[in-house]
JSON list of C-alpha atoms in Angstrom, two decimals:
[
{"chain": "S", "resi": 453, "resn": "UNK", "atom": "CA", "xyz": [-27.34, 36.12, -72.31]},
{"chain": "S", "resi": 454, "resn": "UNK", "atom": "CA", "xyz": [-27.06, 38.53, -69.35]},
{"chain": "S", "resi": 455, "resn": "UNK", "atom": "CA", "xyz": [-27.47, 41.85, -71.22]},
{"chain": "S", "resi": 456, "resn": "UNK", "atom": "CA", "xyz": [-27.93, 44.85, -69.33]},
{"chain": "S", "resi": 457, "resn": "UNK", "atom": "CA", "xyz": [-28.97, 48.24, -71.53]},
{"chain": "S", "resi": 458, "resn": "UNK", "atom": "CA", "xyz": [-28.94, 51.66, -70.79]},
{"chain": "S", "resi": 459, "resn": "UNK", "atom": "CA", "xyz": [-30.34, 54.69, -71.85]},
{"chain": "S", "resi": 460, "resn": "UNK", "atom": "CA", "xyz": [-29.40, 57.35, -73.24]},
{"chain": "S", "resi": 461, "resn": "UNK", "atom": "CA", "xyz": [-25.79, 56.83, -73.95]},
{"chain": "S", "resi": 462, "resn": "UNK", "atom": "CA", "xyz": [-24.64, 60.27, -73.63]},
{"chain": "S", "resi": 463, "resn": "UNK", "atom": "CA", "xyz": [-26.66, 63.33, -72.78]},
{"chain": "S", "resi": 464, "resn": "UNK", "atom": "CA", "xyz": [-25.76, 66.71, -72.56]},
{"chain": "S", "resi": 465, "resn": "UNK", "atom": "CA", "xyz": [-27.96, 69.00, -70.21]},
{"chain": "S", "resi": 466, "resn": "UNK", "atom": "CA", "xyz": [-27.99, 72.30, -68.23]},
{"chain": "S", "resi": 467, "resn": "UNK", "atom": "CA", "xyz": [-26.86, 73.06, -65.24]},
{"chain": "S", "resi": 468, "resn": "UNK", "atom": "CA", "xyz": [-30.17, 73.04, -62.89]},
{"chain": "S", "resi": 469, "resn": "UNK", "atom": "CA", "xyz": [-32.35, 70.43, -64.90]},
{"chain": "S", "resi": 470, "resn": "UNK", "atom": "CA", "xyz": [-32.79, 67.12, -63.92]},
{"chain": "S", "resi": 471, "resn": "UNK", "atom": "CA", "xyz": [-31.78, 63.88, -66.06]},
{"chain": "S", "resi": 472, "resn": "UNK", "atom": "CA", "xyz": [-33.38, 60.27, -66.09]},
{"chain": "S", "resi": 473, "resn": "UNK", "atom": "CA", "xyz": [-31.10, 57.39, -66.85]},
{"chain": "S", "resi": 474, "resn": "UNK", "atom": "CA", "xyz": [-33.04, 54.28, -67.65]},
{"chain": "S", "resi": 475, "resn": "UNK", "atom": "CA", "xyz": [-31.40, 50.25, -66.86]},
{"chain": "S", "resi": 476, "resn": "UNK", "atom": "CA", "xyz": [-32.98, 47.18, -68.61]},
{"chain": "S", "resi": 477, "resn": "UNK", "atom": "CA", "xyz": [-31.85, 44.08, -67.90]},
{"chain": "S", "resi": 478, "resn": "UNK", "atom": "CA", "xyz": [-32.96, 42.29, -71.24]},
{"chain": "S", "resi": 479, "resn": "UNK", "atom": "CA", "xyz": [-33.16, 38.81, -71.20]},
{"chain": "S", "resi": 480, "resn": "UNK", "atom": "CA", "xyz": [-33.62, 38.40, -67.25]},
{"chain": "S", "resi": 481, "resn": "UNK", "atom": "CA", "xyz": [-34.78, 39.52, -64.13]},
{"chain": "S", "resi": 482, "resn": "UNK", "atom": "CA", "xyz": [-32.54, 41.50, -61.36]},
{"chain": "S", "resi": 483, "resn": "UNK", "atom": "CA", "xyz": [-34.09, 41.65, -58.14]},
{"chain": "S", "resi": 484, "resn": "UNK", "atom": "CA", "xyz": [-30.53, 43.71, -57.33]},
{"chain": "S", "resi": 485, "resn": "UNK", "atom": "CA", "xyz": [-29.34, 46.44, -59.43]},
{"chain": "S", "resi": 486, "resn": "UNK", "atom": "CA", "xyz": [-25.94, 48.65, -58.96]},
{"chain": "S", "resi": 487, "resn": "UNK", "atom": "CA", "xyz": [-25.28, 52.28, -60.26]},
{"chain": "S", "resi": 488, "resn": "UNK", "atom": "CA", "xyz": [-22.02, 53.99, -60.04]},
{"chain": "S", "resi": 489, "resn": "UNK", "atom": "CA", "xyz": [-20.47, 56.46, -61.21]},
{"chain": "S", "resi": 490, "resn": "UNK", "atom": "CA", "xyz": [-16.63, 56.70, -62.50]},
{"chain": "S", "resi": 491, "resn": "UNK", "atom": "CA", "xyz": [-14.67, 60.31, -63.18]},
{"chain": "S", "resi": 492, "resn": "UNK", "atom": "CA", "xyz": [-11.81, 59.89, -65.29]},
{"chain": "S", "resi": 493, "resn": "UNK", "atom": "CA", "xyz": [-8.70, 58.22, -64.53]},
{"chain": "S", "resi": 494, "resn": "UNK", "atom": "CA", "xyz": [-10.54, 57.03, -61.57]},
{"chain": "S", "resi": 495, "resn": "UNK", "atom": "CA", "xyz": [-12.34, 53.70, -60.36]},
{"chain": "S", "resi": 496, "resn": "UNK", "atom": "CA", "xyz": [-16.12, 52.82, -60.65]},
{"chain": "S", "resi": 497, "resn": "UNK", "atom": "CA", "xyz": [-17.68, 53.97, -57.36]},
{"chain": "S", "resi": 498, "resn": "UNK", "atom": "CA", "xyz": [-20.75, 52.39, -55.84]},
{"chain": "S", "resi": 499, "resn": "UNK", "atom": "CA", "xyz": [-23.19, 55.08, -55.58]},
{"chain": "S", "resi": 500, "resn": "UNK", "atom": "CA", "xyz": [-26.12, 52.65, -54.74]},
{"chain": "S", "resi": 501, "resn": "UNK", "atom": "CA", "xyz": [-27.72, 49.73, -54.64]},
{"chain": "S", "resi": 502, "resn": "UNK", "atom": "CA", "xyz": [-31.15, 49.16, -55.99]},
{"chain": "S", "resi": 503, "resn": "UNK", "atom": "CA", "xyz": [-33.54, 46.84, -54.94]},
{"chain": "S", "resi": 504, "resn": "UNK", "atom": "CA", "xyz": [-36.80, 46.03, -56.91]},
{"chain": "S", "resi": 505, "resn": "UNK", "atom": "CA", "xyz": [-39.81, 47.30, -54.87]},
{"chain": "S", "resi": 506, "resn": "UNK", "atom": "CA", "xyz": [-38.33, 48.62, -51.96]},
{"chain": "S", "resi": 507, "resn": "UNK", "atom": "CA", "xyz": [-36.46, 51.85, -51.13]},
{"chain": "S", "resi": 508, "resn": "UNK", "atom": "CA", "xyz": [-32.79, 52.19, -52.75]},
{"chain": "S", "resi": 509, "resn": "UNK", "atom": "CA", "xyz": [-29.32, 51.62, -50.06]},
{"chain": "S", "resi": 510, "resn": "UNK", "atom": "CA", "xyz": [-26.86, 54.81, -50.52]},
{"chain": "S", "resi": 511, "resn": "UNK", "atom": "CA", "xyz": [-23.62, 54.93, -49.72]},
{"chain": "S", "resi": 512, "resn": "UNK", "atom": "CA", "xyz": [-21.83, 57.16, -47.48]},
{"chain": "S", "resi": 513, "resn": "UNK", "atom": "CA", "xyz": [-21.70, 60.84, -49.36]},
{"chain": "S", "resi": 514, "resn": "UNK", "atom": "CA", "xyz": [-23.66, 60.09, -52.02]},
{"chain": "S", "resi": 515, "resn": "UNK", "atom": "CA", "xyz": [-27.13, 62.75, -51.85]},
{"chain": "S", "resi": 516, "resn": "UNK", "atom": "CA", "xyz": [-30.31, 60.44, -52.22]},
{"chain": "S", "resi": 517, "resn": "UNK", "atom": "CA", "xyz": [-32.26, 63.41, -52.83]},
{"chain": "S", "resi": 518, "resn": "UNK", "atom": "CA", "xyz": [-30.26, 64.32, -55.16]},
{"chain": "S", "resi": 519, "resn": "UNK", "atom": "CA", "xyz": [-29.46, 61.23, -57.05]},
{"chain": "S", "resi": 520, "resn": "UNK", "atom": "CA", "xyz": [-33.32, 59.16, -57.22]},
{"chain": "S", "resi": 521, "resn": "UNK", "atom": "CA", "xyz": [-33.64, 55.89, -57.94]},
{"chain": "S", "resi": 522, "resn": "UNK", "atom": "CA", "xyz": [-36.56, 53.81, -58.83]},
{"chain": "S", "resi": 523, "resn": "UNK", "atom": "CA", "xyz": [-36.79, 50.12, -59.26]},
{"chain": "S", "resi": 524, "resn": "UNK", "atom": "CA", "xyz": [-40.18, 49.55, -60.09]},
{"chain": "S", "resi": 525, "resn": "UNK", "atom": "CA", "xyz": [-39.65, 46.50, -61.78]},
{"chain": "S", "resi": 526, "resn": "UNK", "atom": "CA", "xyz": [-38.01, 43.35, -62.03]},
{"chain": "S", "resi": 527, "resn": "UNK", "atom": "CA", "xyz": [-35.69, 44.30, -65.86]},
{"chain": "S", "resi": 528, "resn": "UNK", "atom": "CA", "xyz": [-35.68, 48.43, -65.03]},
{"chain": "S", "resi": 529, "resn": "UNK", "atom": "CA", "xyz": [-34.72, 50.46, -62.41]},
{"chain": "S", "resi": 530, "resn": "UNK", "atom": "CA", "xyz": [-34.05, 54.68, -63.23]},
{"chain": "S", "resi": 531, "resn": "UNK", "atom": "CA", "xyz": [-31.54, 56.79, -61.62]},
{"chain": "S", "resi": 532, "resn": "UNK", "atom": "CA", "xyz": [-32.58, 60.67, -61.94]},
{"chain": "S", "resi": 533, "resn": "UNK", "atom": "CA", "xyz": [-29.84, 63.11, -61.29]},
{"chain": "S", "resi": 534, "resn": "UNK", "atom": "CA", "xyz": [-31.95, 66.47, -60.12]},
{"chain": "S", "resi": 535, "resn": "UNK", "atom": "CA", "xyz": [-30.63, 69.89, -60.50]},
{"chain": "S", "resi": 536, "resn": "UNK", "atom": "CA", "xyz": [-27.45, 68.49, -62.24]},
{"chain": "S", "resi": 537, "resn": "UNK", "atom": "CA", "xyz": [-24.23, 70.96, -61.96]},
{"chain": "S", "resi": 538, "resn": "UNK", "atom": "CA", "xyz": [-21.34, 70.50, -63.85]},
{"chain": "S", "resi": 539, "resn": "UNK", "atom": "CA", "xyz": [-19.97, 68.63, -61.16]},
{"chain": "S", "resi": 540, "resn": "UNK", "atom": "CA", "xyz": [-21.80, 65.93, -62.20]},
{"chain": "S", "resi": 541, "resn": "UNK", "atom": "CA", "xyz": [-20.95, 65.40, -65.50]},
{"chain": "S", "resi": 542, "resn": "UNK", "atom": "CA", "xyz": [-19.38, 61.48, -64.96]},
{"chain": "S", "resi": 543, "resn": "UNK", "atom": "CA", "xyz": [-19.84, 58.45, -66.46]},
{"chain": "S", "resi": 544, "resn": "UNK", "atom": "CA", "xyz": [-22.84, 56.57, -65.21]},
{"chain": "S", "resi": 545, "resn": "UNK", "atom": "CA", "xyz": [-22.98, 52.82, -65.26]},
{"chain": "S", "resi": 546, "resn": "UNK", "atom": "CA", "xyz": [-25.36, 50.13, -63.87]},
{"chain": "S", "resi": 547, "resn": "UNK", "atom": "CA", "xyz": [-25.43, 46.52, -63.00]},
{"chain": "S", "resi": 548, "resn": "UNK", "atom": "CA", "xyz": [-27.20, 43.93, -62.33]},
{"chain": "S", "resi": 549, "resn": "UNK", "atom": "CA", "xyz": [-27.01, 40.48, -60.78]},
{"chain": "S", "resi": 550, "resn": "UNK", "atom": "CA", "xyz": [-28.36, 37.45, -62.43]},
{"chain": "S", "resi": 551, "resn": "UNK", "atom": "CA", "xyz": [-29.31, 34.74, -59.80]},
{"chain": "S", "resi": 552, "resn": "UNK", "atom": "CA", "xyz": [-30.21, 32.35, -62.31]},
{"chain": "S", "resi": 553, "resn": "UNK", "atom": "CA", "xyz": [-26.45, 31.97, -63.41]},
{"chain": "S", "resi": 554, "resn": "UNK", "atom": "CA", "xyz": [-22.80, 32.30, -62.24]},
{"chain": "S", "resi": 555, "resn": "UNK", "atom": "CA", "xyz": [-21.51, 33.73, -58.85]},
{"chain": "S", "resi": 556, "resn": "UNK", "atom": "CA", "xyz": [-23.98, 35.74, -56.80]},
{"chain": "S", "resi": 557, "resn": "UNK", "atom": "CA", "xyz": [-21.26, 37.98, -56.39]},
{"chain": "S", "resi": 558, "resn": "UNK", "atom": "CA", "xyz": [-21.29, 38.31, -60.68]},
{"chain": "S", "resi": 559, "resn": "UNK", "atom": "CA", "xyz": [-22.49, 41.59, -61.88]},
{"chain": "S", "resi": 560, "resn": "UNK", "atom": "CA", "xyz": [-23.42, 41.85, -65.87]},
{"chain": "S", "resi": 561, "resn": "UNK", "atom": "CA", "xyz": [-22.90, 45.82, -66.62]},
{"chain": "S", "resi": 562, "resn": "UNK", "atom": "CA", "xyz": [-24.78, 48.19, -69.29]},
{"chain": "S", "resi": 563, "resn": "UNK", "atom": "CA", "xyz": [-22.83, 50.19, -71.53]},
{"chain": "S", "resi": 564, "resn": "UNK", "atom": "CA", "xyz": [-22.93, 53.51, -69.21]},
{"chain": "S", "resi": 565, "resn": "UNK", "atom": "CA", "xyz": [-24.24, 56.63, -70.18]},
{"chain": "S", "resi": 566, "resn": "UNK", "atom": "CA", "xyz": [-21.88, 59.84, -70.57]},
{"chain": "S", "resi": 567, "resn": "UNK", "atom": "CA", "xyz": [-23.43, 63.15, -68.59]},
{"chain": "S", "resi": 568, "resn": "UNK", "atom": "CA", "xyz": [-22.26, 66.49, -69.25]},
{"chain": "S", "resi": 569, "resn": "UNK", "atom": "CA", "xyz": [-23.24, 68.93, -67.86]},
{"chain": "S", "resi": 570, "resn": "UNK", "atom": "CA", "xyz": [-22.77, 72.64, -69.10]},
{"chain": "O", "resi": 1077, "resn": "UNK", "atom": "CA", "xyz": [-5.31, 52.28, -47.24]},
{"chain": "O", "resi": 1078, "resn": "UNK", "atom": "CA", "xyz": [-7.53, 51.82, -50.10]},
{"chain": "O", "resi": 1079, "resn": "UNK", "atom": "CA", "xyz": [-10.07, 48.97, -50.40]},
{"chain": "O", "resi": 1080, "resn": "UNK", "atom": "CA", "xyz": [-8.67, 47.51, -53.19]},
{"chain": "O", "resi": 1081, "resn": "UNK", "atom": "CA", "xyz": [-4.95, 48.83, -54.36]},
{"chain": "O", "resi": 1082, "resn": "UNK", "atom": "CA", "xyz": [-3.32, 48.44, -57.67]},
{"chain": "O", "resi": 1083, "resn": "UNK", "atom": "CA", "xyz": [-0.47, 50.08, -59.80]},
{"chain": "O", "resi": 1084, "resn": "UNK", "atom": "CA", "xyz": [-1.88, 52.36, -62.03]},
{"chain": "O", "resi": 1085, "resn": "UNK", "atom": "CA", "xyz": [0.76, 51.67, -64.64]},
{"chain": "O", "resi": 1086, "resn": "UNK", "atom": "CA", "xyz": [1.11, 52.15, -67.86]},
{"chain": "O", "resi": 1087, "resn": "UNK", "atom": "CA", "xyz": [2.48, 49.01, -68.33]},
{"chain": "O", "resi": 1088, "resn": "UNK", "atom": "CA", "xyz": [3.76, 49.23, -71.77]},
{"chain": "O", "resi": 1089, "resn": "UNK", "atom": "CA", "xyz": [5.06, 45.97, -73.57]},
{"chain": "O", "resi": 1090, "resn": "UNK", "atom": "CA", "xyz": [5.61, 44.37, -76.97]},
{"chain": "O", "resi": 1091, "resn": "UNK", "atom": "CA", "xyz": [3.57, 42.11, -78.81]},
{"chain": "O", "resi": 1092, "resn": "UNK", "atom": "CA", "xyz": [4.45, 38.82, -77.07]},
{"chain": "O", "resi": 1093, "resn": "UNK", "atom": "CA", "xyz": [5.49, 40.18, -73.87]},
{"chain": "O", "resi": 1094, "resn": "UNK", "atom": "CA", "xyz": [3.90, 38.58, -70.64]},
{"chain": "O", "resi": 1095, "resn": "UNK", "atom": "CA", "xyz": [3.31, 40.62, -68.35]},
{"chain": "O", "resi": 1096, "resn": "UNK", "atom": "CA", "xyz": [1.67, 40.42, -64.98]},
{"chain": "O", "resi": 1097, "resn": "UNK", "atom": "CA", "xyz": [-0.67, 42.51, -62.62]},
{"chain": "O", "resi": 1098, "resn": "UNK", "atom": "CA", "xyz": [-0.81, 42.70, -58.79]},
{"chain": "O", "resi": 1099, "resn": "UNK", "atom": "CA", "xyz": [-3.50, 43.51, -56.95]},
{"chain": "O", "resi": 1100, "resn": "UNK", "atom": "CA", "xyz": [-4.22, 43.42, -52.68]},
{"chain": "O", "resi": 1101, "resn": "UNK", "atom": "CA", "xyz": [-7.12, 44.02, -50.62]},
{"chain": "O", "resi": 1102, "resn": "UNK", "atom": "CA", "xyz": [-7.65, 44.99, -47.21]},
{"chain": "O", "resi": 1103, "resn": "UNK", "atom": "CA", "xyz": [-10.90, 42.97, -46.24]},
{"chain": "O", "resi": 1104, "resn": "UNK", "atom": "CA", "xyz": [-9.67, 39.64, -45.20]},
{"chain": "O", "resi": 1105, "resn": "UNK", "atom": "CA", "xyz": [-13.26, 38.40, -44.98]},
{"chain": "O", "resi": 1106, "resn": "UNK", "atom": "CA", "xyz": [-13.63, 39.02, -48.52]},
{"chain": "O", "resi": 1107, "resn": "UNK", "atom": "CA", "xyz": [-14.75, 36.23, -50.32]},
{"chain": "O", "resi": 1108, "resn": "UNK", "atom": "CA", "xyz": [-14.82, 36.80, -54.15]},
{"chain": "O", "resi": 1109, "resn": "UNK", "atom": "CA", "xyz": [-12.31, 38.05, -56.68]},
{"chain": "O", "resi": 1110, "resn": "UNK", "atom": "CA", "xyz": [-12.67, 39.10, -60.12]},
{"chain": "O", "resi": 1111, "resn": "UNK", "atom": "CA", "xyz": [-10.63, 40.76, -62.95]},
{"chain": "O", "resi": 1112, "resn": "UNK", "atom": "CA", "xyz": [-12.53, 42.82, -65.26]},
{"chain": "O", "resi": 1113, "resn": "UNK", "atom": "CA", "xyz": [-11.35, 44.83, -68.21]},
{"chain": "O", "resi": 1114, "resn": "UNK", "atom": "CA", "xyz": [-12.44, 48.05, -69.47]},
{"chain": "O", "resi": 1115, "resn": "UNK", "atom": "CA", "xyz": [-11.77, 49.58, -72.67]},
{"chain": "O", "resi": 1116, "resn": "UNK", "atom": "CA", "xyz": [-11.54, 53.17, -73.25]},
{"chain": "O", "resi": 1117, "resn": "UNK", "atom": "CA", "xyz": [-14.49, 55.42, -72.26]},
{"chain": "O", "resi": 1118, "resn": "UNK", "atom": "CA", "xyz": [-16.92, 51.32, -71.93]},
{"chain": "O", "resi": 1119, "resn": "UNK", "atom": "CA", "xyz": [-18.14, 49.36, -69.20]},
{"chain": "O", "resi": 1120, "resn": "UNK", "atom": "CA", "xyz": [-16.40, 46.99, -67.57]},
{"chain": "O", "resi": 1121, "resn": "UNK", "atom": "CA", "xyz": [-16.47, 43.21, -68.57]},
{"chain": "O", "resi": 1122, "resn": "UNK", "atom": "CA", "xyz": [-15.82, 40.04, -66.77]},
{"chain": "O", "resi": 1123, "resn": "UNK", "atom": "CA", "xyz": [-12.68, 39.00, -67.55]},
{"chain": "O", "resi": 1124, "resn": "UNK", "atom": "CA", "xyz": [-12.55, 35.84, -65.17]},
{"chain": "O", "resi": 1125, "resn": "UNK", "atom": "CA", "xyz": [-12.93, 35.01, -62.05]},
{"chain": "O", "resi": 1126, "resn": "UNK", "atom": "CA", "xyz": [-10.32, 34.15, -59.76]},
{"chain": "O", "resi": 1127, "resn": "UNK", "atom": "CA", "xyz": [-10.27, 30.98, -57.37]},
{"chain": "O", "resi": 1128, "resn": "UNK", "atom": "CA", "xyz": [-8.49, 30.07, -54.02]},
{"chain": "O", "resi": 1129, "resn": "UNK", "atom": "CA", "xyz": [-6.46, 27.26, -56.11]},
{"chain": "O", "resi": 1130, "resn": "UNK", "atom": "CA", "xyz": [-5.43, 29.14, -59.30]},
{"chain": "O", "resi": 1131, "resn": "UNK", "atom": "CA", "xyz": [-7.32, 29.30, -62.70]},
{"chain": "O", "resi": 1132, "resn": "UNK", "atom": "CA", "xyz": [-6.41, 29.70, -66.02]},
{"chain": "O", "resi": 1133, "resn": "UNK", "atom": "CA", "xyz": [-8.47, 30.94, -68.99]},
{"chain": "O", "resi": 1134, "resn": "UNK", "atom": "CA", "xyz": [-6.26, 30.67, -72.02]},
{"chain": "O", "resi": 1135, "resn": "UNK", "atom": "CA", "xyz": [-3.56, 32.86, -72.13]},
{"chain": "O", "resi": 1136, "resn": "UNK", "atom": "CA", "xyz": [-4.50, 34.31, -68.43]},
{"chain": "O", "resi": 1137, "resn": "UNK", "atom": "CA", "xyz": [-3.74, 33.40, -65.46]},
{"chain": "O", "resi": 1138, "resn": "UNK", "atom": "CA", "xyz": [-5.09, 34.55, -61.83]},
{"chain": "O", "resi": 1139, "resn": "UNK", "atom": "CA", "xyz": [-3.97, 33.85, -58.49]},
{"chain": "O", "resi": 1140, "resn": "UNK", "atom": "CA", "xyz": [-5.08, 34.64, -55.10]},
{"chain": "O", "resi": 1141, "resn": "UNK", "atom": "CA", "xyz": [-3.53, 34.68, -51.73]},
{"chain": "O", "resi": 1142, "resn": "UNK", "atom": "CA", "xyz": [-5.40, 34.52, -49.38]},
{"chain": "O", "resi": 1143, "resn": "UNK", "atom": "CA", "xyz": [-2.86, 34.86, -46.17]},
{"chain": "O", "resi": 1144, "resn": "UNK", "atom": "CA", "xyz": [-1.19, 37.82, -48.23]},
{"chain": "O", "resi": 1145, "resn": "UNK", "atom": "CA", "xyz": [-4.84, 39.19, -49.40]},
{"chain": "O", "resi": 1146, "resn": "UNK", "atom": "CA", "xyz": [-2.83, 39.39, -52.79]},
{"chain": "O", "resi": 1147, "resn": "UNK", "atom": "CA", "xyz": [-4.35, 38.90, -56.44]},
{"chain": "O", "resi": 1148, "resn": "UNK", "atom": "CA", "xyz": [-2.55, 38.42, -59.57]},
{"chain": "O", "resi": 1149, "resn": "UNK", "atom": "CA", "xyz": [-3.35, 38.13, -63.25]},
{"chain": "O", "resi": 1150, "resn": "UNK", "atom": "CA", "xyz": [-0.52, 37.08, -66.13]},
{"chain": "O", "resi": 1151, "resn": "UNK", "atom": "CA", "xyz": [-1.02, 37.69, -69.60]},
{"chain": "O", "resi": 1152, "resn": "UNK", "atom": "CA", "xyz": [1.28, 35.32, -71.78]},
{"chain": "O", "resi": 1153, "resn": "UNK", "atom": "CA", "xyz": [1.94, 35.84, -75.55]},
{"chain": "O", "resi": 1154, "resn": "UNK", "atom": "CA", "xyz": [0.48, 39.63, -75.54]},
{"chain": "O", "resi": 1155, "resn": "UNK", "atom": "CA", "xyz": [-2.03, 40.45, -78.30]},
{"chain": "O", "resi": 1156, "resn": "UNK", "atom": "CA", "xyz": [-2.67, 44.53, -79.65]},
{"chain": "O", "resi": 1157, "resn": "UNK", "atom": "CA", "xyz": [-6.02, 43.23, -78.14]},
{"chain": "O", "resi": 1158, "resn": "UNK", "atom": "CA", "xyz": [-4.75, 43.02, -74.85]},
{"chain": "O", "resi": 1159, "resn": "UNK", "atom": "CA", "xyz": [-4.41, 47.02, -74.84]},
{"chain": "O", "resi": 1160, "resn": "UNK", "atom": "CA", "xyz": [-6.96, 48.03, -72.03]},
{"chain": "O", "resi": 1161, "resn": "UNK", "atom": "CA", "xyz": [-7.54, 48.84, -68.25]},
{"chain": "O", "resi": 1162, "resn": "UNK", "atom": "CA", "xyz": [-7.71, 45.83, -66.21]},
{"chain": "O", "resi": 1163, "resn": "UNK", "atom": "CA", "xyz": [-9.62, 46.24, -62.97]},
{"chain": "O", "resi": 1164, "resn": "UNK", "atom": "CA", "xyz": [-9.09, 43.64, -59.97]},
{"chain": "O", "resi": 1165, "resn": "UNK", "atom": "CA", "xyz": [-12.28, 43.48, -58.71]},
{"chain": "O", "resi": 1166, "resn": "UNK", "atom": "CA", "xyz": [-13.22, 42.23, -54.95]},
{"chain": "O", "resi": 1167, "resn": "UNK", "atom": "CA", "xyz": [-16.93, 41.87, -52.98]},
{"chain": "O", "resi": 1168, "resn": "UNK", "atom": "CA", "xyz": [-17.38, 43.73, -49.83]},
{"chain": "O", "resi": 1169, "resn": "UNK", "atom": "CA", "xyz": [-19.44, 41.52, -47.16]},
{"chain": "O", "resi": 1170, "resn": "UNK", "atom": "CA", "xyz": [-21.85, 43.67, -46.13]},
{"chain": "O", "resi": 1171, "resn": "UNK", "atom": "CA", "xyz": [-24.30, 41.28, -44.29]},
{"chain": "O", "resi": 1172, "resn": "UNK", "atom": "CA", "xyz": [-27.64, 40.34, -45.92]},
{"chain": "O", "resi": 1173, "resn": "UNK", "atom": "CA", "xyz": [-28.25, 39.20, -49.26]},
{"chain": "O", "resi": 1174, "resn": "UNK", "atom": "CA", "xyz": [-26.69, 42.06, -51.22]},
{"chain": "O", "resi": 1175, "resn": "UNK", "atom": "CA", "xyz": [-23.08, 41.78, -51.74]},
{"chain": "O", "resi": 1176, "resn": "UNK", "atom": "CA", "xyz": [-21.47, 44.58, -53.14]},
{"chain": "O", "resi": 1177, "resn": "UNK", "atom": "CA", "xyz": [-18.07, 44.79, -55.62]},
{"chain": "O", "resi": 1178, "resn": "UNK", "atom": "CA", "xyz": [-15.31, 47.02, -54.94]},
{"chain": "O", "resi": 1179, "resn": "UNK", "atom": "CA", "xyz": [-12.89, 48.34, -58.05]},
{"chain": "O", "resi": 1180, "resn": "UNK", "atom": "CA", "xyz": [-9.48, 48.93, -57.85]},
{"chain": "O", "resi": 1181, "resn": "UNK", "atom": "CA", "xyz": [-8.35, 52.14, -60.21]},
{"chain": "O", "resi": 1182, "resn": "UNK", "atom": "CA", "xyz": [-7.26, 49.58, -62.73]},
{"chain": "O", "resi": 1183, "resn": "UNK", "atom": "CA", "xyz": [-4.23, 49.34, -64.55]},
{"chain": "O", "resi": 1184, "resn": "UNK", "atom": "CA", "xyz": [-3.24, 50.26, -68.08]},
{"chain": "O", "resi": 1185, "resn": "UNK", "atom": "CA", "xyz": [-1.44, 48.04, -70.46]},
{"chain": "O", "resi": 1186, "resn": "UNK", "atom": "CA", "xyz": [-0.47, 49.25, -73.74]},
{"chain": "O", "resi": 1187, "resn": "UNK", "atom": "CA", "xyz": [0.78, 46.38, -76.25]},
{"chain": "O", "resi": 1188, "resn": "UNK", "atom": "CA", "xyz": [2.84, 47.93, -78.94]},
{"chain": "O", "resi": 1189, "resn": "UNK", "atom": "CA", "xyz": [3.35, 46.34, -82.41]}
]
């Protein structure tokens, strides 16, 4: 139980168009759901927190017009990257929290998706 | 000071080997602690959870001090399994309903045959 997809699992784009990552949570519902973002040999970073039917919470330096997110419904919620650079190219991963089960504190992760961009 | 600070490593042991990972914090009103493990170029996955008195999951161990905002994880009897990042993992209160996790930079260990 508690699986969280995502997709696509890699993608390699152009600099200046936009990419849509999708997160399913697959066998429950996440009111809650996390994306962030980890460069190598570095730590996952919160980028934001998604919430299902209301606007997303950014943290500090992260561009929300630059990174949308939509959590239209209770299993998916889409992070677009618009007018990637190459500066983007990072490992994207969400999470979300079951409330059903285990701490509320407990996030269940999806796989992450690999963006390059060239 | 970081959020969350551990040794990077590499910790590099033998088969067998325990070995043992530290890990502080800076927000004392933190109220959750997790170690999570991450294998090359994955997600991260629960490892377990760590509680004020102690817990043990097999051949792990985690401990937290509170007073010391200090966080520990021992590996006994070291498996080539074992080989991975290991992230201490702590929530950020934040006020209202959505709590949010904060990642240390992990540490390596590399268990050689």
């Amino acid at each position: 139980g508690a699986v969280v997809s995502q997709h696509p699992s890699r993608v390699i784009c152009k600099s200046g168009t936009s990419v849509k990552i999708e997160c399913r949570s697959l066998d429950f519902q996440a009111t809650t759901m996390f994306w962030y973002r980890q460069f190598p040999k570095q730590s996952l970073m919160l980028m934001a927190t998604s919430n299902e039917g209301s606007k997303a919470t950014y943290e500090q330096g992260v561009e929300k017009d630059k990174f949308l997110i939509n959590h239209a419904s209770l299993t998916l919620s889409t992070l677009t990257v618009t007018s990637a650079h190459p500066e983007d190219s990072s490992f994207y991963i969400c999470s979300a929290r079951d409330l059903s089960r285990g701490s509320p504190y407990e996030q269940y992760f999806g796989p992450g998706t690999r963006l390059t961009v060239t | 000071r970081k959020e969350v600070e551990q040794d990077p490593g590499p910790f590099n042991v033998p088969e067998g080997a325990t070995v043992a990972f530290n890990c502080t914090y800076s927000n004392s009103a933190s109220q959750s602690f997790f170690w999570y493990r991450q294998d090359c170029r994955k997600e991260p996955k629960l490892l377990m959870s760590v509680y004020s008195s102690g817990n043990e999951d097999g051949r792990f161990t985690a401990q937290l001090n509170r007073a010391s905002q200090y966080i520990s994880l021992l590996i006994r009897d070291s498996k080539l399994s074992d080989s991975a990042t290991y992230l201490c993992v702590v929530n950020k209160p934040s006020g209202g309903a959505t709590n949010k996790l904060i990642f240390g930079t992990g540490t390596l260990l590399a268990v050689q045959p």
